[in-house]
XYZ file of C-alpha atoms in Angstrom:
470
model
C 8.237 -28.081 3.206
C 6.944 -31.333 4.522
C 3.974 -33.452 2.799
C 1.075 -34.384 4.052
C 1.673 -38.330 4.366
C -0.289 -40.954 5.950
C 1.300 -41.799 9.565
C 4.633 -43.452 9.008
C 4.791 -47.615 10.821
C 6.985 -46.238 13.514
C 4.392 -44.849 15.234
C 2.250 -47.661 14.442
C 4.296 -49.400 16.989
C 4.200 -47.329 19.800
C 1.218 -48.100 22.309
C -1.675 -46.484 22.123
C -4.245 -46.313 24.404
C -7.458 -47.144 23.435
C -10.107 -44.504 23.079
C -13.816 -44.499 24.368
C -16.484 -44.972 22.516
C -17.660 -41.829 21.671
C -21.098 -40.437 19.670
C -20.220 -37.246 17.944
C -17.786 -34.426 17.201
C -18.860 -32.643 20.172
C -18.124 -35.548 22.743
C -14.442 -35.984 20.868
C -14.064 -32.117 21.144
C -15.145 -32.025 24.611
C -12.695 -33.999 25.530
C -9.751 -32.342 24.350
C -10.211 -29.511 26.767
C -8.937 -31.324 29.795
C -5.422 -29.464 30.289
C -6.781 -26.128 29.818
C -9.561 -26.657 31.999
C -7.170 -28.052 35.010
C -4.514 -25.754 34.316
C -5.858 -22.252 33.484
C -8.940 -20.948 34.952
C -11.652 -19.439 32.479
C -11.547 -15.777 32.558
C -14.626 -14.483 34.863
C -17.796 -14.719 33.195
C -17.163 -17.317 30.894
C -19.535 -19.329 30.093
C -18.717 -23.088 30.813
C -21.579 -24.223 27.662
C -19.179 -24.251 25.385
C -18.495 -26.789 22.128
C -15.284 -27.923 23.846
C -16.330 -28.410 27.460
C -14.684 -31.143 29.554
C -17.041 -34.364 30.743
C -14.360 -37.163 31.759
C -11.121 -35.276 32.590
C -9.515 -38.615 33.180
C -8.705 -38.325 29.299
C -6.427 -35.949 30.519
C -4.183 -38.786 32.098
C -4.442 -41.553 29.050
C -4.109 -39.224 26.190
C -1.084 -37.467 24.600
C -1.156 -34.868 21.963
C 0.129 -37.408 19.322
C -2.930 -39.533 20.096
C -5.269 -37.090 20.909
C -4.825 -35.979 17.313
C -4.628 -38.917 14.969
C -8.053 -40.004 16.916
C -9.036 -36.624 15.871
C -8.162 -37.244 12.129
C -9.987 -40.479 12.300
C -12.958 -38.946 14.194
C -13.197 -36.264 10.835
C -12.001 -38.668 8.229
C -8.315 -37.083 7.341
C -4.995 -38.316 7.049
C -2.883 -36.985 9.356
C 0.155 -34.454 8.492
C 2.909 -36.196 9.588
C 4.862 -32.944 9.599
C 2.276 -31.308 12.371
C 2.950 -34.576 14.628
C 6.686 -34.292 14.597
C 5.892 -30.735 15.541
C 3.300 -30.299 17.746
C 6.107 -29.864 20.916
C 7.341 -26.597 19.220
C 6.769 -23.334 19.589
C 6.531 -22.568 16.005
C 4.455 -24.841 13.182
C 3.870 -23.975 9.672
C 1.471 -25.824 8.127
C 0.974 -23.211 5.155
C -0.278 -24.846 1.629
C -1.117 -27.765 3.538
C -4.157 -28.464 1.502
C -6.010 -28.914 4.956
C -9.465 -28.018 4.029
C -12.571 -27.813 7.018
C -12.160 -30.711 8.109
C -8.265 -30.943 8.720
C -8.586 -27.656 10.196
C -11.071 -29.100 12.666
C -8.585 -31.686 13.613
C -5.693 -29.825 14.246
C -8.036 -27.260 16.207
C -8.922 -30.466 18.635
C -5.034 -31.256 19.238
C -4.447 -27.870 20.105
C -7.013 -27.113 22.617
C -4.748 -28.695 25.445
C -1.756 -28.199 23.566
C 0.771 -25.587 26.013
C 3.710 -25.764 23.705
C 2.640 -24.053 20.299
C 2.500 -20.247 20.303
C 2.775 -19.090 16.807
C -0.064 -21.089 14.333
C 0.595 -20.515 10.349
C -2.006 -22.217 8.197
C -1.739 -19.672 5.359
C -3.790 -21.266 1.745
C -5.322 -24.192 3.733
C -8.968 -23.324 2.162
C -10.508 -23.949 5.874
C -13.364 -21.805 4.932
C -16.344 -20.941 7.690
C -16.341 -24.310 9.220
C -12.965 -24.515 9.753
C -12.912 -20.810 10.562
C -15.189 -21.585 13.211
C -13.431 -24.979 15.162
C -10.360 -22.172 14.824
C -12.047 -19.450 17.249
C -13.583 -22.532 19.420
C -10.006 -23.667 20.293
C -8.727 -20.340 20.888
C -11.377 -19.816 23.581
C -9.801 -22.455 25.531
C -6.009 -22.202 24.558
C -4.414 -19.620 26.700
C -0.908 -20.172 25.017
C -1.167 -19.633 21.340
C -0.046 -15.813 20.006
C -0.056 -15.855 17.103
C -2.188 -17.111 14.256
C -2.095 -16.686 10.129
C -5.301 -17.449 7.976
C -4.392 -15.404 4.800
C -5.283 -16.001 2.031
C -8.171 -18.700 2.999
C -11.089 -17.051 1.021
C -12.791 -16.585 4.532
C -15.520 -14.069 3.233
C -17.821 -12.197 4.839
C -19.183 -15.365 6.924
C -15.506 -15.747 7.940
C -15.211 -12.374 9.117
C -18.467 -12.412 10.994
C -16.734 -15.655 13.044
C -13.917 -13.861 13.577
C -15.489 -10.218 14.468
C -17.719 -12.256 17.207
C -14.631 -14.032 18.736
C -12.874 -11.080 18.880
C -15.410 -9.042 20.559
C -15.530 -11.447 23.569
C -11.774 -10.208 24.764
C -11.297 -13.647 25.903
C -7.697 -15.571 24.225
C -4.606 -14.905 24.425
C -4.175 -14.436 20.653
C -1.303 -10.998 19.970
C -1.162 -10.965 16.005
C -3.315 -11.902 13.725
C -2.574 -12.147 9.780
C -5.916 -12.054 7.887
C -4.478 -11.005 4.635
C -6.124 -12.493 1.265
C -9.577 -13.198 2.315
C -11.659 -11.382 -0.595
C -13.030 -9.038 2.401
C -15.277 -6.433 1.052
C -16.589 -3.218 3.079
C -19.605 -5.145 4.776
C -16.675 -7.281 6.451
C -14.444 -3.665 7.293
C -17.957 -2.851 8.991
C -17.702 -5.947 11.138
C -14.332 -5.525 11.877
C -15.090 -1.900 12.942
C -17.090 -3.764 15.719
C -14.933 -6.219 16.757
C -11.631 -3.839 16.974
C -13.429 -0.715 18.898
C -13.874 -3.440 21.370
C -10.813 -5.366 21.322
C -7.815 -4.154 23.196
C -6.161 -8.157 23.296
C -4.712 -7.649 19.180
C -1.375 -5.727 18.938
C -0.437 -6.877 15.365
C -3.250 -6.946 12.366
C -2.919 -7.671 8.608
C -5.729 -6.802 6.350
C -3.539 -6.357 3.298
C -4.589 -7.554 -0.340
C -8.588 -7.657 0.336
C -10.911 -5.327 -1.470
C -11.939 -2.725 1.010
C -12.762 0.765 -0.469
C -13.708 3.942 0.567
C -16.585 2.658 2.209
C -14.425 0.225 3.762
C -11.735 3.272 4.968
C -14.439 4.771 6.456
C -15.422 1.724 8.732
C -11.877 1.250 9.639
C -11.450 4.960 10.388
C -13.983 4.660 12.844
C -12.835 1.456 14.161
C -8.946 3.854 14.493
C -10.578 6.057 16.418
C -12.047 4.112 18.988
C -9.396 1.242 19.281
C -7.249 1.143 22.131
C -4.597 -2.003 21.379
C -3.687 -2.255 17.829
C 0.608 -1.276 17.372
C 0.885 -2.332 14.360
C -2.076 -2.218 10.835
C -0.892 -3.489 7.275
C -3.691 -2.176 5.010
C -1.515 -2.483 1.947
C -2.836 -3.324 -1.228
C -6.564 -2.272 -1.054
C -8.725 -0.306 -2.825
C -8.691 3.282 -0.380
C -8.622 6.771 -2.603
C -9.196 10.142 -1.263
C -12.947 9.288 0.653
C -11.452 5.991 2.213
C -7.615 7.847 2.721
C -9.687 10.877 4.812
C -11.803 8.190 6.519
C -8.675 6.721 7.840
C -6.499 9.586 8.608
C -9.818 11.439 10.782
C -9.494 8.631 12.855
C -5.576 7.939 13.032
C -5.916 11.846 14.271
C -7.802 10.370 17.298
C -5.662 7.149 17.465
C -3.027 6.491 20.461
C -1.787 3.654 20.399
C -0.704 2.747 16.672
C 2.538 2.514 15.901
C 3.176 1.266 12.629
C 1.010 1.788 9.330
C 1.121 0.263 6.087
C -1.253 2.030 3.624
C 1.122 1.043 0.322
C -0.105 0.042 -2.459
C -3.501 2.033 -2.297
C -4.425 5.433 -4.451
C -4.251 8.183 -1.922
C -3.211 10.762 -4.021
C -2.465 14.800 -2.807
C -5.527 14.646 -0.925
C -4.868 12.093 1.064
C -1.431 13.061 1.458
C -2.921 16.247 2.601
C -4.723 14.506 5.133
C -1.989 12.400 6.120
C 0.400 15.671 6.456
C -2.586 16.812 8.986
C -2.123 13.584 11.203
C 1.752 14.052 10.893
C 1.351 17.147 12.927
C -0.450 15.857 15.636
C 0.005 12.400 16.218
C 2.655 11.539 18.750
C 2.431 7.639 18.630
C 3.581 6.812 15.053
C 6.977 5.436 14.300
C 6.401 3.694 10.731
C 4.437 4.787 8.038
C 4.462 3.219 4.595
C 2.523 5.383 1.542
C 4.519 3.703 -1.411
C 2.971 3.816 -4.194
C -0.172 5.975 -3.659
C -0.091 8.533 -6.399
C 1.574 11.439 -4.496
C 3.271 14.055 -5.998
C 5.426 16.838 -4.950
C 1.997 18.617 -4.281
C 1.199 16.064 -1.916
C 4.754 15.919 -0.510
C 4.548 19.271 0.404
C 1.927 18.981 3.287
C 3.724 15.804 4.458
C 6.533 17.734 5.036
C 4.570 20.793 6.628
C 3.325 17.883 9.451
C 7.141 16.496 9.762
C 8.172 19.963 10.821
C 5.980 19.465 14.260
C 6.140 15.612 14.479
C 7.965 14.537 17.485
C 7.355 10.163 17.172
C 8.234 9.453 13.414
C 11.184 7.292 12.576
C 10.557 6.083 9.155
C 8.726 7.188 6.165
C 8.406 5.015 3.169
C 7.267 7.353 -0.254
C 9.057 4.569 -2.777
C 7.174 4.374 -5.891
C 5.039 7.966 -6.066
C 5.688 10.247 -8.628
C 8.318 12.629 -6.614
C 10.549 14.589 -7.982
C 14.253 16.114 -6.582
C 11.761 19.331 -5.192
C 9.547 17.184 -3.589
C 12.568 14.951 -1.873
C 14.572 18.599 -0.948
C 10.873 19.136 0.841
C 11.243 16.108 2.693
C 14.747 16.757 4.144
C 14.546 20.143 4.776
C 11.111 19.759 6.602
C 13.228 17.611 9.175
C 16.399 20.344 9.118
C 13.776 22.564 10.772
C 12.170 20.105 13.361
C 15.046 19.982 16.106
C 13.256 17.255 17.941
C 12.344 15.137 14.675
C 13.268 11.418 15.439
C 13.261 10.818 11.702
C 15.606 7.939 10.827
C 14.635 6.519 7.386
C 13.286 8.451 4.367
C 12.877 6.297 1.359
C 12.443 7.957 -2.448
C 14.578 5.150 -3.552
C 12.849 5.836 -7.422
C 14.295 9.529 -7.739
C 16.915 10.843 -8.661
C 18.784 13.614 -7.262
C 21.492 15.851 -7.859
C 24.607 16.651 -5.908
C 23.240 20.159 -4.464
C 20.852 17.432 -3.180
C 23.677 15.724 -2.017
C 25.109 18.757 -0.182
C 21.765 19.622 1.344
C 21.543 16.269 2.714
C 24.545 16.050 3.813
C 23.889 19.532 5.880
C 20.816 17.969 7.284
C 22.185 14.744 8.749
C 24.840 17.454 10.327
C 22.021 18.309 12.744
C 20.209 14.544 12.618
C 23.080 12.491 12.382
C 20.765 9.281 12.264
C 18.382 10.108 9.415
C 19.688 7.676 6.327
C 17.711 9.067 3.190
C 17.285 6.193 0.263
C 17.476 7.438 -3.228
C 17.980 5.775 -6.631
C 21.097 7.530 -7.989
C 23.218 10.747 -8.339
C 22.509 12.984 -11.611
C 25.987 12.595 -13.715
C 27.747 10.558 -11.759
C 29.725 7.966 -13.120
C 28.691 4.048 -12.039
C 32.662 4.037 -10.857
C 32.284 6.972 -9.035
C 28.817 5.484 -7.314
C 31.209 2.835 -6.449
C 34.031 5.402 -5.036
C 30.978 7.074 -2.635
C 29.863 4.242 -1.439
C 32.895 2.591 -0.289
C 32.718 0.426 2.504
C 33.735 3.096 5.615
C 35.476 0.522 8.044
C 37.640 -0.468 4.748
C 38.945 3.049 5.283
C 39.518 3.115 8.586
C 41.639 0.445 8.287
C 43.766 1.558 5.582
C 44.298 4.882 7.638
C 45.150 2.610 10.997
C 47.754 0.687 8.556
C 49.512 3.798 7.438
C 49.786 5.191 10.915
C 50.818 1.765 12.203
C 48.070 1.772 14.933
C 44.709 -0.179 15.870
C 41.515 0.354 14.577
C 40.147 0.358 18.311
C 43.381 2.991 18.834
C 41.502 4.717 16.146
C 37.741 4.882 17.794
C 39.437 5.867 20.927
C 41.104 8.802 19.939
C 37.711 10.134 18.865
C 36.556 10.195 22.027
C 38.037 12.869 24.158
C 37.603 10.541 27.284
C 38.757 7.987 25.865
C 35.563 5.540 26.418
C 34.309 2.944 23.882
C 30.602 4.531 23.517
C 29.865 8.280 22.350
C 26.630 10.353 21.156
C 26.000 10.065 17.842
C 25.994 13.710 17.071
C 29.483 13.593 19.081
C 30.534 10.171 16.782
C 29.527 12.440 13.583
C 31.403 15.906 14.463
C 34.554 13.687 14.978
C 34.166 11.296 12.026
C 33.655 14.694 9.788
C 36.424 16.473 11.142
C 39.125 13.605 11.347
C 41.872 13.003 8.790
C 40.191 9.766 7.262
C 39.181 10.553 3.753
C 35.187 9.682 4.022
C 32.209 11.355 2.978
C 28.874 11.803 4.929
C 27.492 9.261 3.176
C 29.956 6.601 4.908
C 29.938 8.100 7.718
C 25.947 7.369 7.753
C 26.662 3.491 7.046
C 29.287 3.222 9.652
C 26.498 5.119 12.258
C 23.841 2.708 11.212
C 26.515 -0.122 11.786
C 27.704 1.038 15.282
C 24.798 2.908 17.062
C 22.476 1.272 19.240
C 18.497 2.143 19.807
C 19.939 4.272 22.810
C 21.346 7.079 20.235
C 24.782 6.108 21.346
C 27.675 4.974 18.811
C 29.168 1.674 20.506
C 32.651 0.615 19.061
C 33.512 -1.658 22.382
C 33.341 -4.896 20.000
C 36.732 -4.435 18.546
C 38.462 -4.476 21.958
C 39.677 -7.453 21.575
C 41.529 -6.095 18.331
C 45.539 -6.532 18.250
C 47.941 -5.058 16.509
């Protein structure tokens, strides 16, 4: 990662164009707004009395971003990160650990404000604080490129997440995901973003992970899941929720459309929770990812996951690593998706229990019916570490050895699987034949070569090894 470094005498060289005199932040900030304002119209309504409005647009024509920022840094009093000038052009700047502070925030918030090029901001432990917070939210009300912005772990507070709930409210940038993990919010700032999100439909991606909201806090974000109408995608991980908060948030998942993928590891949910959560399993059609590591769930708990599983139609991957489960509890799990013939289930992970081989079997009879579901676990009761080895061999390894000893190609091979003789087939279709043919692999293989070959589409696509000879 680059230093911060004062400006290197190359670019002392180059010409610069003098600036004019100027009597405050706000004249300096004003003026950075020129391309926006030519290019992009303000969204109706807007007001024009902003922090950042345009006097002299002929800046506009005598001022490139280089400049533009290192008269910023002077302007603030910073030295300029050399590695943000060599990369303000890009798409993609990190400027993480950057030791930036308020003020350096401010003065890469005035370079971006007609900046069209960056679209993902990361300024991760840059201890910006409210003041920077605030030049932050400024810029993005006249920046209609930038996507995608990371504060974690800034210590923003609750004055932080008052900026930041107001902003939001407004509906007015172009800002997608927003990463807002580390901040030491509390539940007066989950209340605050329970008014900013039951308005906001802009934010697909949000990351609230390690902060301290509890159950007072799940209950404010419940609310706040209930109303919102944008969200895809909620990391919530490593909070303080228990049964209260785990309730709070499940009521309102129950009412929830939109989300897509939850991360709630990392909390203390516990059977009740789970309970809940087995409740929103059942009727929620939008979820595809949910992550409950490490919540204190037990078989108890596992139980009235799986009685939701058996109805849900959306799920695709379930993440239980870490809670005390035993074998019962996992033989739940599968056979809770063995009686759901239109469960999309592809992922299961127990990856801390261990199971025997009737689990094995079961399993095995399972993915007969679901040939994508790939179920992590940590080990096989009594079997040898050479044995592991033996189940786990690499499948396409196989196929080749069988393709050597009957002197043909491993594309000869696929095709003969397919009655038609085409290079793409169902994946139930892929499995019946895989099971069934002479090649000496287990359903466990035949799982990793699926997961290899099959495409979102739930077709098995082998057409890469065409160009195969003998």
């Amino acid at each position: 990662m680059d230093n911060d470094e004062p400006l290197e005498p190359e670019i002392k060289d180059e010409p610069e164009t003098e600036p004019a005199a100027r009597n405050s932040d706000e004249t300096f900030y004003c003026e950075a707004e020129a391309s926006v304002a030519i290019e992009k119209e303000k969204p109706g309504g807007e007001s024009s009395e902003t922090d950042l409005e345009i006097e002299d647009t002929e800046k506009l024509f005598t001022t490139g971003q280089r400049e533009l920022y290192l008269e910023a840094c002077k302007l603030v009093g910073v030295v300029p990160v050399s590695y943000f000038i060599r990369n303000m052009e890009e798409s993609y700047v990190n400027l993480n650990h950057h030791g930036l502070g308020p003020s350096g925030t401010k003065a890469i918030a005035i370079a971006l404000v007609s900046n069209t090029s960056v679209v993902t901001l990361e300024l991760a432990d840059n201890c910006i604080m409210e003041e920077g917070t605030l030049s932050l939210v400024q810029m993005l009300q006249e920046n209609y490129y930038l996507q995608d912005l990371n504060i974690s772990n800034n210590d923003l507070g609750l004055k932080g997440a008052s900026t930041i709930s107001e902003f939001l409210q407004r509906n007015t940038s172009s800002l997608l995901n927003l990463q807002l993990s580390g901040n030491n919010f509390k539940d007066e700032s989950a209340e605050l973003f329970c008014q900013a999100f039951s308005a906001n439909y802009r934010i697909k991606t949000l990351d609230l992970s390690h902060n301290e909201f509890s159950d007072k806090g799940g209950e404010h974000l419940g609310q706040m899941l209930a109303l919102n109408i944008g969200l895809q995608s909620l990391d919530l991980s490593w909070n303080q929720f228990h049964t209260q908060g785990a309730v709070a948030l499940c009521n309102g998942l129950r009412a929830n459309v939109t989300l897509q993928k939850l991360d709630l590891s990392m909390n203390g949910f516990g059977n009740e929770g789970a309970t809940a959560l087995g409740e929103v399993l059942r009727l929620n059609n939008s979820l595809v990812h949910i992550d409950v590591s490490s919540n204190d769930i037990s078989n108890e708990g596992v139980l009235k996951i799986s009685k939701g599983l058996e109805f849900n139609e959306s799920l695709k991957v379930l993440k239980l690593f870490l809670n005390p489960v035993s074998m019962d509890g996992a033989t739940l799990l599968i056979l809770s998706i063995k009686r759901n013939p239109k469960s999309k289930m592809e992922e299961i992970d127990i990856s801390n229990v261990l199971v025997s081989e009737q689990f094995v079997k079961i399993l095995d009879g399972v993915c007969a019916i679901h040939p994508q579901l790939d179920v992590t676990y940590k080990a096989v009761q009594g079997f040898s570490a050479k044995k592991e080895l033996l189940l786990r061999t690499n499948p396409m390894k196989l196929i080749q050895s069988y393709a050597d000893q009957h002197q043909i190609t491993v594309i000869d091979f696929f095709k003969s699987l397919n009655p038609n003789g085409r290079m793409m087939m169902s994946v139930g279709d892929f499995w019946k034949a895989m099971i069934q043919d002479k090649v000496p692999m287990n359903p466990y293989q035949v799982r990793e070569l699926i997961k290899k070959l099959a495409e979102k589409t739930g077709m098995v696509n082998f057409s890469f090894l065409k160009t195969e000879k003998r």
